[in-house]
CSV table of C-alpha atoms and ligand atoms in Angstrom, one decimal:
chain,number,residue,atom,x,y,z
C,1,UNK,CA,0.0,0.0,0.0
C,2,UNK,CA,1.0,3.6,-0.6
C,3,UNK,CA,0.9,6.9,1.1
C,4,UNK,CA,0.6,10.2,-0.9
C,5,UNK,CA,1.0,13.7,0.4
C,6,UNK,CA,-0.4,16.7,-1.3
C,7,UNK,CA,0.9,20.1,0.0
C,8,UNK,CA,-0.7,23.5,0.0
C,9,UNK,CA,0.4,24.4,-3.5
C,10,UNK,CA,-1.1,21.2,-5.0
C,11,UNK,CA,-4.6,22.1,-3.6
C,12,UNK,CA,-4.5,25.9,-3.8
C,13,UNK,CA,-7.5,26.3,-6.1
C,14,UNK,CA,-10.3,24.3,-7.8
C,15,UNK,CA,-8.0,23.6,-10.8
C,16,UNK,CA,-5.4,22.2,-8.5
C,17,UNK,CA,-8.0,20.0,-6.7
C,18,UNK,CA,-9.2,18.7,-10.0
C,19,UNK,CA,-5.5,17.9,-10.8
C,20,UNK,CA,-5.3,15.7,-7.7
C,21,UNK,CA,-7.9,13.5,-9.3
C,22,UNK,CA,-5.9,13.5,-12.5
C,23,UNK,CA,-2.8,12.3,-10.6
C,24,UNK,CA,-4.8,9.6,-8.9
C,25,UNK,CA,-6.2,8.5,-12.2
C,26,UNK,CA,-2.6,7.8,-13.4
C,27,UNK,CA,-1.5,6.1,-10.2
C,28,UNK,CA,-4.7,4.3,-9.0
C,29,UNK,CA,-7.2,4.9,-6.3
C,30,UNK,CA,-6.9,1.8,-4.1
C,31,UNK,CA,-4.4,0.7,-1.4
C,32,UNK,CA,-3.8,4.4,-0.8
C,33,UNK,CA,-3.8,6.9,2.1
C,34,UNK,CA,-3.9,10.5,0.8
C,35,UNK,CA,-2.6,13.1,3.2
C,36,UNK,CA,-3.4,16.8,2.4
C,37,UNK,CA,-2.3,20.2,3.8
C,38,UNK,CA,-4.4,23.3,4.1
C,39,UNK,CA,-5.2,24.9,0.8
C,40,UNK,CA,-2.7,27.4,-0.6
C,41,UNK,CA,-1.7,29.9,2.1
C,42,UNK,CA,-4.5,29.1,4.5
C,43,UNK,CA,-2.2,28.3,7.4
C,44,UNK,CA,-0.7,31.7,7.2
C,45,UNK,CA,-4.1,33.3,7.1
C,46,UNK,CA,-5.2,31.3,10.2
C,47,UNK,CA,-2.1,32.3,12.0
C,48,UNK,CA,-3.3,35.9,11.4
C,49,UNK,CA,-6.7,35.0,12.8
C,50,UNK,CA,-5.0,33.8,16.0
C,51,UNK,CA,-3.0,37.0,16.3
C,52,UNK,CA,-6.2,39.2,15.8
C,53,UNK,CA,-8.1,37.1,18.3
C,54,UNK,CA,-5.4,37.4,21.0
C,55,UNK,CA,-5.1,41.1,20.6
C,56,UNK,CA,-8.9,41.4,20.5
C,57,UNK,CA,-8.7,43.2,17.2
C,58,UNK,CA,-12.1,44.0,15.5
C,59,UNK,CA,-10.7,42.9,12.2
C,60,UNK,CA,-11.0,39.3,13.4
C,61,UNK,CA,-14.4,38.6,11.9
C,62,UNK,CA,-13.3,39.9,8.5
C,63,UNK,CA,-10.2,37.8,8.5
C,64,UNK,CA,-12.3,34.6,9.0
C,65,UNK,CA,-14.7,35.7,6.4
C,66,UNK,CA,-11.9,36.1,3.9
C,67,UNK,CA,-10.8,32.6,4.5
C,68,UNK,CA,-14.4,31.4,4.1
C,69,UNK,CA,-14.8,33.3,0.8
C,70,UNK,CA,-11.6,31.7,-0.5
C,71,UNK,CA,-12.8,28.2,0.2
C,72,UNK,CA,-16.4,29.0,-1.0
C,73,UNK,CA,-15.0,30.1,-4.4
C,74,UNK,CA,-13.2,26.8,-4.7
C,75,UNK,CA,-16.4,24.9,-3.8
C,76,UNK,CA,-18.4,26.9,-6.3
C,77,UNK,CA,-16.1,25.8,-9.1
C,78,UNK,CA,-15.9,22.2,-7.9
C,79,UNK,CA,-19.6,21.5,-7.3
C,80,UNK,CA,-22.1,22.8,-9.8
C,81,UNK,CA,-25.1,21.7,-7.7
C,82,UNK,CA,-25.3,24.4,-4.9
C,83,UNK,CA,-27.6,22.1,-2.9
C,84,UNK,CA,-24.7,19.6,-2.4
C,85,UNK,CA,-24.3,18.9,1.3
C,86,UNK,CA,-20.6,20.0,1.2
C,87,UNK,CA,-21.7,23.7,1.2
C,88,UNK,CA,-23.5,23.3,4.5
C,89,UNK,CA,-20.6,21.1,5.9
C,90,UNK,CA,-18.0,23.8,5.2
C,91,UNK,CA,-20.3,26.6,6.7
C,92,UNK,CA,-20.6,24.3,9.7
C,93,UNK,CA,-16.8,24.1,10.1
C,94,UNK,CA,-16.5,27.9,10.0
C,95,UNK,CA,-19.2,28.1,12.6
C,96,UNK,CA,-17.3,25.6,14.7
C,97,UNK,CA,-14.2,27.7,14.4
C,98,UNK,CA,-16.0,30.8,15.6
C,99,UNK,CA,-17.5,28.8,18.5
C,100,UNK,CA,-14.1,27.5,19.4
C,101,UNK,CA,-12.8,31.1,19.7
C,102,UNK,CA,-15.9,32.3,21.6
C,103,UNK,CA,-15.7,29.6,24.2
C,104,UNK,CA,-12.0,29.6,24.6
C,105,UNK,CA,-10.8,30.4,28.1
C,106,UNK,CA,-7.1,29.6,27.7
C,107,UNK,CA,-4.5,32.4,27.7
C,108,UNK,CA,-1.9,30.0,26.3
C,109,UNK,CA,-1.0,31.3,22.8
C,110,UNK,CA,0.3,28.0,21.5
C,111,UNK,CA,-2.7,26.1,22.6
C,112,UNK,CA,-5.1,28.5,20.9
C,113,UNK,CA,-2.9,28.5,17.8
C,114,UNK,CA,-3.3,24.7,17.4
C,115,UNK,CA,-7.1,24.7,18.0
C,116,UNK,CA,-7.5,27.4,15.3
C,117,UNK,CA,-4.8,26.7,12.7
C,118,UNK,CA,-5.8,23.0,12.4
C,119,UNK,CA,-9.1,24.0,10.7
C,120,UNK,CA,-7.1,24.6,7.5
C,121,UNK,CA,-6.4,20.9,7.1
C,122,UNK,CA,-9.9,19.8,8.4
C,123,UNK,CA,-11.5,22.1,5.8
C,124,UNK,CA,-9.2,21.2,2.9
C,125,UNK,CA,-9.6,17.4,3.4
C,126,UNK,CA,-13.3,17.7,3.8
C,127,UNK,CA,-13.5,19.4,0.4
C,128,UNK,CA,-11.0,17.0,-1.3
C,129,UNK,CA,-12.7,13.9,0.1
C,130,UNK,CA,-16.2,15.1,-1.0
C,131,UNK,CA,-14.9,16.0,-4.4
C,132,UNK,CA,-13.4,12.6,-4.9
C,133,UNK,CA,-16.7,11.0,-3.8
C,134,UNK,CA,-18.6,13.3,-6.2
C,135,UNK,CA,-16.3,12.2,-9.1
C,136,UNK,CA,-17.1,8.5,-8.2
C,137,UNK,CA,-13.9,7.7,-6.3
C,138,UNK,CA,-15.3,6.5,-3.0
C,139,UNK,CA,-13.1,7.2,-0.1
C,140,UNK,CA,-13.1,7.4,3.7
C,141,UNK,CA,-12.3,10.7,5.4
C,142,UNK,CA,-10.2,10.1,8.5
C,143,UNK,CA,-9.7,12.5,11.3
C,144,UNK,CA,-5.9,12.4,11.8
C,145,UNK,CA,-6.5,13.4,15.4
C,146,UNK,CA,-7.9,10.0,16.1
C,147,UNK,CA,-4.7,8.4,15.0
C,148,UNK,CA,-1.7,10.7,15.6
C,149,UNK,CA,-1.4,11.0,19.4
C,150,UNK,CA,1.1,13.4,20.8
C,151,UNK,CA,2.3,15.2,23.9
C,152,UNK,CA,0.9,18.6,24.6
C,153,UNK,CA,3.8,20.7,23.3
C,154,UNK,CA,1.4,22.8,21.2
C,155,UNK,CA,2.8,24.0,17.8
C,156,UNK,CA,5.7,21.5,18.0
C,157,UNK,CA,4.2,18.3,19.4
C,158,UNK,CA,6.1,15.1,19.8
C,159,UNK,CA,4.5,11.9,18.5
C,160,UNK,CA,3.6,9.1,21.0
C,161,UNK,CA,4.7,6.3,18.7
C,162,UNK,CA,3.3,3.3,20.6
C,163,UNK,CA,-0.3,4.4,20.7
C,164,UNK,CA,-0.1,6.0,17.2
C,165,UNK,CA,1.2,2.8,15.8
C,166,UNK,CA,-1.6,0.7,17.4
C,167,UNK,CA,-4.3,3.1,16.2
C,168,UNK,CA,-3.1,3.4,12.6
C,169,UNK,CA,-2.4,-0.3,12.3
C,170,UNK,CA,-5.7,-1.4,13.6
C,171,UNK,CA,-8.1,1.2,12.2
C,172,UNK,CA,-6.8,2.2,8.7
C,173,UNK,CA,-8.1,0.2,5.8
C,174,UNK,CA,-5.1,-0.7,3.7
C,175,UNK,CA,-7.0,-1.7,0.6
C,176,UNK,CA,-9.3,1.2,-0.1
C,177,UNK,CA,-8.8,5.0,-0.5
C,178,UNK,CA,-8.5,7.1,2.7
C,179,UNK,CA,-8.2,10.9,2.9
C,180,UNK,CA,-6.7,12.5,6.0
C,181,UNK,CA,-5.0,15.7,7.2
C,182,UNK,CA,-1.3,16.4,7.5
C,183,UNK,CA,0.2,18.4,10.3
C,184,UNK,CA,-2.3,17.7,13.0
C,185,UNK,CA,-2.7,15.3,15.9
C,186,UNK,CA,-4.2,15.3,19.4
C,187,UNK,CA,-3.0,15.1,23.0
C,188,UNK,CA,-4.1,12.9,25.9
C,189,UNK,CA,-7.1,15.1,26.5
C,190,UNK,CA,-8.0,15.1,22.8
C,191,UNK,CA,-7.1,18.7,22.3
C,192,UNK,CA,-5.7,19.3,18.8
C,193,UNK,CA,-1.9,19.6,18.5
C,194,UNK,CA,0.3,20.4,15.5
C,195,UNK,CA,3.6,19.0,14.4
C,196,UNK,CA,5.3,22.2,13.4
C,197,UNK,CA,5.0,24.3,10.3
C,198,UNK,CA,5.3,22.3,7.1
C,199,UNK,CA,4.7,19.2,9.1
C,200,UNK,CA,2.4,17.4,6.6
C,201,UNK,CA,5.4,15.6,5.0
C,202,UNK,CA,6.1,14.2,8.5
C,203,UNK,CA,2.5,13.0,8.8
C,204,UNK,CA,3.1,11.0,5.6
C,205,UNK,CA,6.2,9.5,7.1
C,206,UNK,CA,4.3,8.5,10.3
C,207,UNK,CA,1.4,6.9,8.4
C,208,UNK,CA,3.8,5.0,6.1
C,209,UNK,CA,5.8,3.7,9.0
C,210,UNK,CA,2.8,2.6,11.0
C,211,UNK,CA,1.2,0.9,8.0
C,212,UNK,CA,4.5,-0.6,6.7
C,213,UNK,CA,3.7,1.1,3.4
C,214,UNK,CA,5.5,0.1,0.2
C,215,UNK,CA,6.2,3.8,-0.6
C,216,UNK,CA,5.5,7.4,0.1
C,217,UNK,CA,5.1,10.0,-2.7
C,218,UNK,CA,5.0,13.7,-2.0
C,219,UNK,CA,3.6,15.8,-4.8
C,220,UNK,CA,5.3,19.1,-5.3
C,221,UNK,CA,5.3,22.1,-7.7
C,222,UNK,CA,8.9,21.2,-8.6
C,223,UNK,CA,10.2,18.2,-10.7
C,224,UNK,CA,11.7,16.6,-7.5
C,225,UNK,CA,14.5,17.4,-5.2
C,226,UNK,CA,16.9,19.8,-7.0
C,227,UNK,CA,20.4,20.7,-6.0
C,228,UNK,CA,19.0,24.0,-4.8
C,229,UNK,CA,15.8,25.9,-4.3
C,230,UNK,CA,14.9,27.1,-7.9
C,231,UNK,CA,13.3,30.2,-6.4
C,232,UNK,CA,16.7,31.2,-5.1
C,233,UNK,CA,19.5,29.6,-7.1
C,234,UNK,CA,19.9,29.6,-10.9
C,235,UNK,CA,20.5,26.5,-13.1
C,236,UNK,CA,19.4,24.0,-10.6
C,237,UNK,CA,19.4,20.3,-11.6
C,238,UNK,CA,17.2,17.4,-10.6
C,239,UNK,CA,18.7,14.8,-8.2
C,240,UNK,CA,17.3,11.5,-9.4
C,241,UNK,CA,18.4,9.7,-6.3
C,242,UNK,CA,19.3,10.8,-2.7
C,243,UNK,CA,20.1,8.4,0.1
C,244,UNK,CA,18.2,8.6,3.4
C,245,UNK,CA,21.2,10.0,5.2
C,246,UNK,CA,21.8,12.7,2.6
C,247,UNK,CA,18.1,13.7,2.6
C,248,UNK,CA,18.2,14.0,6.4
C,249,UNK,CA,21.3,16.3,6.1
C,250,UNK,CA,19.7,18.4,3.3
C,251,UNK,CA,16.5,18.8,5.2
C,252,UNK,CA,18.3,19.5,8.4
C,253,UNK,CA,20.3,22.4,6.8
C,254,UNK,CA,17.0,23.8,5.6
C,255,UNK,CA,16.2,22.4,2.1
C,256,UNK,CA,12.5,23.1,2.6
C,257,UNK,CA,11.3,20.6,-0.1
C,258,UNK,CA,11.2,17.9,2.6
C,259,UNK,CA,10.4,18.4,6.3
C,260,UNK,CA,13.4,17.2,8.3
C,261,UNK,CA,11.5,14.8,10.5
C,262,UNK,CA,10.0,12.9,7.6
C,263,UNK,CA,12.9,10.7,6.6
C,264,UNK,CA,13.8,8.9,9.9
C,265,UNK,CA,10.7,6.8,10.2
C,266,UNK,CA,10.9,5.8,6.6
C,267,UNK,CA,14.6,4.9,6.9
C,268,UNK,CA,13.9,2.6,9.8
C,269,UNK,CA,11.6,0.5,7.6
C,270,UNK,CA,13.5,1.2,4.4
C,271,UNK,CA,10.4,2.6,2.8
C,272,UNK,CA,11.3,4.6,-0.4
C,273,UNK,CA,10.2,8.2,-0.6
C,274,UNK,CA,9.4,9.7,-4.0
C,275,UNK,CA,9.3,13.4,-4.6
C,276,UNK,CA,7.4,14.1,-7.7
C,277,UNK,CA,5.8,16.9,-9.7
C,278,UNK,CA,2.0,17.2,-9.5
C,279,UNK,CA,2.2,19.1,-12.8
C,280,UNK,CA,4.0,16.3,-14.5
C,281,UNK,CA,3.1,13.1,-12.6
C,282,UNK,CA,4.8,10.8,-15.2
C,283,UNK,CA,8.1,12.6,-14.7
C,284,UNK,CA,10.9,10.7,-13.0
C,285,UNK,CA,11.1,12.8,-9.9
C,286,UNK,CA,13.5,11.9,-7.1
C,287,UNK,CA,13.8,8.7,-5.1
C,288,UNK,CA,15.0,8.8,-1.5
C,289,UNK,CA,16.1,5.4,-0.5
C,290,UNK,CA,19.1,3.3,0.4
C,291,UNK,CA,22.2,3.6,-1.8
C,292,UNK,CA,24.7,6.2,-3.0
C,293,UNK,CA,24.5,9.6,-1.3
C,294,UNK,CA,23.6,11.5,-4.5
C,295,UNK,CA,23.0,10.8,-8.1
C,296,UNK,CA,24.1,12.9,-10.0
C,297,UNK,CA,26.8,13.9,-7.5
C,298,UNK,CA,26.6,17.7,-7.4
C,299,UNK,CA,27.1,20.5,-4.9
C,300,UNK,CA,23.7,21.2,-3.1
C,301,UNK,CA,22.9,24.7,-2.2
C,302,UNK,CA,20.6,25.6,0.8
C,303,UNK,CA,19.6,29.0,2.2
C,304,UNK,CA,17.8,29.8,5.4
C,305,UNK,CA,16.7,33.4,5.5
C,306,UNK,CA,15.7,35.5,8.5
C,307,UNK,CA,18.2,34.0,10.9
C,308,UNK,CA,19.9,35.6,13.8
C,309,UNK,CA,23.7,35.7,14.3
C,310,UNK,CA,24.4,36.0,18.0
C,311,UNK,CA,27.9,36.3,19.6
C,312,UNK,CA,28.5,36.1,23.4
C,313,UNK,CA,31.5,36.8,25.5
C,314,UNK,CA,31.8,36.9,29.2
C,315,UNK,CA,31.5,40.2,31.0
C,316,UNK,CA,34.9,39.9,32.6
C,317,UNK,CA,36.6,38.6,29.4
C,318,UNK,CA,37.2,35.2,30.9
C,319,UNK,CA,36.9,32.2,28.6
C,320,UNK,CA,33.6,30.9,27.5
C,321,UNK,CA,33.8,27.3,28.7
C,322,UNK,CA,31.6,24.3,29.1
C,323,UNK,CA,29.5,25.5,32.0
C,324,UNK,CA,28.7,28.8,30.2
C,325,UNK,CA,27.9,26.9,27.1
C,326,UNK,CA,25.6,24.5,28.8
C,327,UNK,CA,23.8,27.4,30.5
C,328,UNK,CA,23.4,29.1,27.1
C,329,UNK,CA,22.0,26.0,25.4
C,330,UNK,CA,19.6,25.5,28.2
C,331,UNK,CA,18.2,28.9,27.5
C,332,UNK,CA,17.9,28.2,23.8
C,333,UNK,CA,16.0,25.1,24.6
C,334,UNK,CA,13.8,26.9,27.1
C,335,UNK,CA,12.9,29.6,24.5
C,336,UNK,CA,12.4,27.0,21.7
C,337,UNK,CA,15.1,28.6,19.6
C,338,UNK,CA,16.9,26.4,17.1
C,339,UNK,CA,20.6,26.5,16.8
C,340,UNK,CA,21.7,26.1,13.2
C,341,UNK,CA,25.5,26.7,13.5
C,342,UNK,CA,28.0,27.0,16.3
C,343,UNK,CA,31.5,28.6,16.3
C,344,UNK,CA,33.6,29.0,19.4
C,345,UNK,CA,36.8,30.8,20.1
C,346,UNK,CA,38.5,31.4,23.4
C,347,UNK,CA,36.5,34.4,24.5
C,348,UNK,CA,33.6,34.5,22.2
C,349,UNK,CA,30.9,32.1,21.3
C,350,UNK,CA,28.8,32.6,18.1
C,351,UNK,CA,25.6,30.8,17.0
C,352,UNK,CA,23.3,31.2,14.1
C,353,UNK,CA,19.7,30.9,15.4
C,354,UNK,CA,16.3,30.2,14.0
C,355,UNK,CA,13.8,32.0,16.1
C,356,UNK,CA,10.7,30.2,14.9
C,357,UNK,CA,8.4,31.2,17.7
C,358,UNK,CA,9.5,34.8,18.1
C,359,UNK,CA,11.1,34.5,21.5
C,360,UNK,CA,14.5,36.1,20.8
C,361,UNK,CA,13.8,39.4,22.4
C,362,UNK,CA,12.8,37.7,25.7
C,363,UNK,CA,16.0,35.6,25.6
C,364,UNK,CA,18.1,38.6,24.9
C,365,UNK,CA,17.1,40.3,28.2
C,366,UNK,CA,18.2,37.2,30.0
C,367,UNK,CA,21.5,36.9,28.2
C,368,UNK,CA,22.4,40.5,28.6
C,369,UNK,CA,22.4,40.1,32.4
C,370,UNK,CA,25.1,37.4,32.1
C,371,UNK,CA,27.1,38.1,28.9
C,372,UNK,CA,28.4,40.8,26.6
C,373,UNK,CA,26.1,40.4,23.6
C,374,UNK,CA,26.2,41.3,20.0
C,375,UNK,CA,23.8,40.2,17.3
C,376,UNK,CA,22.6,40.7,13.7
C,377,UNK,CA,19.0,40.0,12.8
C,378,UNK,CA,17.7,39.1,9.4
C,379,UNK,CA,20.9,37.4,8.2
C,380,UNK,CA,20.9,34.4,5.8
C,381,UNK,CA,22.6,31.1,6.4
C,382,UNK,CA,23.9,29.5,3.2
C,383,UNK,CA,25.0,25.9,3.2
C,384,UNK,CA,26.7,24.0,0.4
C,385,UNK,CA,26.9,20.2,0.8
C,386,UNK,CA,29.6,18.5,-1.3
C,387,UNK,CA,31.1,21.9,-2.1
C,388,UNK,CA,33.7,22.6,-4.8
C,389,UNK,CA,36.0,25.6,-4.9
C,390,UNK,CA,34.0,27.0,-7.8
C,391,UNK,CA,30.8,26.6,-5.9
C,392,UNK,CA,32.1,28.6,-2.9
C,393,UNK,CA,33.7,31.3,-5.1
C,394,UNK,CA,30.5,32.0,-6.9
C,395,UNK,CA,28.5,32.0,-3.8
C,396,UNK,CA,30.8,34.4,-1.9
C,397,UNK,CA,31.0,36.9,-4.7
C,398,UNK,CA,29.9,40.4,-3.6
C,399,UNK,CA,28.6,39.1,-0.3
C,400,UNK,CA,29.0,40.7,3.1
C,401,UNK,CA,30.1,37.6,5.0
C,402,UNK,CA,29.8,37.7,8.8
C,403,UNK,CA,31.0,34.1,9.5
C,404,UNK,CA,32.0,31.0,7.7
C,405,UNK,CA,32.8,27.4,8.5
C,406,UNK,CA,34.0,24.4,6.5
C,407,UNK,CA,33.9,20.8,7.4
C,408,UNK,CA,34.6,17.8,5.2
C,409,UNK,CA,31.4,17.8,3.2
C,410,UNK,CA,29.8,21.0,4.3
C,411,UNK,CA,30.5,24.7,3.7
C,412,UNK,CA,28.4,27.3,5.6
C,413,UNK,CA,28.4,31.1,5.6
C,414,UNK,CA,26.3,33.7,7.4
C,415,UNK,CA,25.7,36.8,5.3
C,416,UNK,CA,23.9,40.1,5.7
C,417,UNK,CA,20.9,40.2,3.4
L,1,ADP,P1,4.2,21.9,-0.2
L,1,ADP,O1,3.2,22.4,-1.2
L,1,ADP,O2,4.3,20.4,-0.1
L,1,ADP,O3,4.1,22.5,1.1
L,1,ADP,P2,6.6,23.3,-0.3
L,1,ADP,O4,6.3,24.7,-0.9
L,1,ADP,O5,6.8,23.2,1.2
L,1,ADP,O6,5.5,22.3,-0.8
L,1,ADP,O7,7.9,22.8,-1.1
L,1,ADP,C1,8.1,23.0,-2.4
L,1,ADP,C2,9.0,24.1,-2.6
L,1,ADP,O8,10.3,23.8,-2.0
L,1,ADP,C3,9.4,24.4,-4.0
L,1,ADP,O9,8.5,25.3,-4.6
L,1,ADP,C4,10.8,25.0,-3.9
L,1,ADP,O10,10.8,26.4,-4.1
L,1,ADP,C5,11.3,24.7,-2.5
L,1,ADP,N1,12.6,24.1,-2.4
L,1,ADP,C6,13.5,24.4,-1.5
L,1,ADP,N2,14.6,23.6,-1.7
L,1,ADP,C7,14.4,22.8,-2.7
L,1,ADP,C8,15.1,21.8,-3.4
L,1,ADP,N3,16.4,21.5,-3.0
L,1,ADP,N4,14.5,21.2,-4.4
L,1,ADP,C9,13.3,21.5,-4.8
L,1,ADP,N5,12.5,22.4,-4.3
L,1,ADP,C10,13.1,23.1,-3.2
L,2,LIG,N1,-0.4,23.6,6.5
L,2,LIG,C1,0.7,23.5,7.3
L,2,LIG,C2,1.7,24.6,7.0
L,2,LIG,O1,1.5,25.4,6.1
L,2,LIG,C3,1.4,22.2,7.2
L,2,LIG,C4,2.0,21.8,5.9
L,2,LIG,O2,1.6,22.4,4.9
L,2,LIG,O3,2.8,20.9,5.8
L,2,LIG,O4,2.7,24.7,7.6
L,3,MG,MG1,4.6,23.4,2.6
């Protein structure tokens, strides 16, 4: 059996949803679990809803209405018969969303975030599932929250594997077509949790692992994994094969085409992952499986924008040693700030940080009481795996480099944007 994942771009409008059917017509409708993200940029729009709600901004109602209108237009194009029950179903989900906000008593931002933002996936999969039924492709809509059980670290939940495995193994029909949501799960008290932005790929990895699937395919707006993000780098080339280890490295350094947590569960059961184009489903795409690191063997370019370069030295110019470093890392952990690169000298300690949840300013106050602090916001971290001298030379040209670091296979530099 197979697991397919369709991301936001692949279901961004009615034409795209129709294209999902076309892809499935080519690949078959049975022995399949389809995992879908929220449509287009809906998650960003719902993040805005949470912000407006928390700040009690009167624009809240409008922001929800805009999201409704966007989905309503998609429905209008997909279903000619305006009496079709899907119209009422979607209105019902938007009413539920409003009720959730009205009744909420929690002040915890991340909790509210997950209860709200998850509607994006619930709404999109409801539409996709109904559309497939309408086209004659009978399928079962599954609520991923009944299957993916997590802790209650809202916005970045950890999967509880044992119970998730039992639920998926026992309750998902391997022979038919199921449609479910990426990105979301639920905690012990059945409150909704999310697995981190872009986490739908990870959901595909979880379902595939638990079902012992034969393969996972993620359908993208690119021909497969390229040796750089085509939106950033020129003349990128398709990698036809990438090993699990190499894919983990590329995703870890920020190649956003695959969510970093996706690969490990697949590697454990040696389930191949195919990254393919939803525009050209017969294209070769990329296979991620056991074997050579890369084919063709090329330098791979990755950029992470909007990073922070932070340098610390002690107030008395003493050395930054292990106990300072462990204190600093504890703080990063506490504030959910991700460390992407570390460089240490006798009296100064530098890190490139990804402040995903906007906690840096709070952290800064803490650090300033203990260290001499300098930092640059909005820097970019470039990584080249399997670098060549030419690759580095062309990347460094005309750049204001703040820091660089080279190890055997990996070149990294932090630059001002
Ligand atoms: P999804 O619709 O599944 O959420 P994403 O937008 O997250 O898809 O991922 C696809 C995008 O990833 C591409 O449009 C491309 O700009 C970007 N990308 C970044 N790095 C790479 C890479 N190495 N190869 C291909 N695409 C990449
Ligand atoms: N919809 C979520 C996001 O945009 C999850 C995903 O698309 O993978 O982050
Ligand atoms: Mg995405």
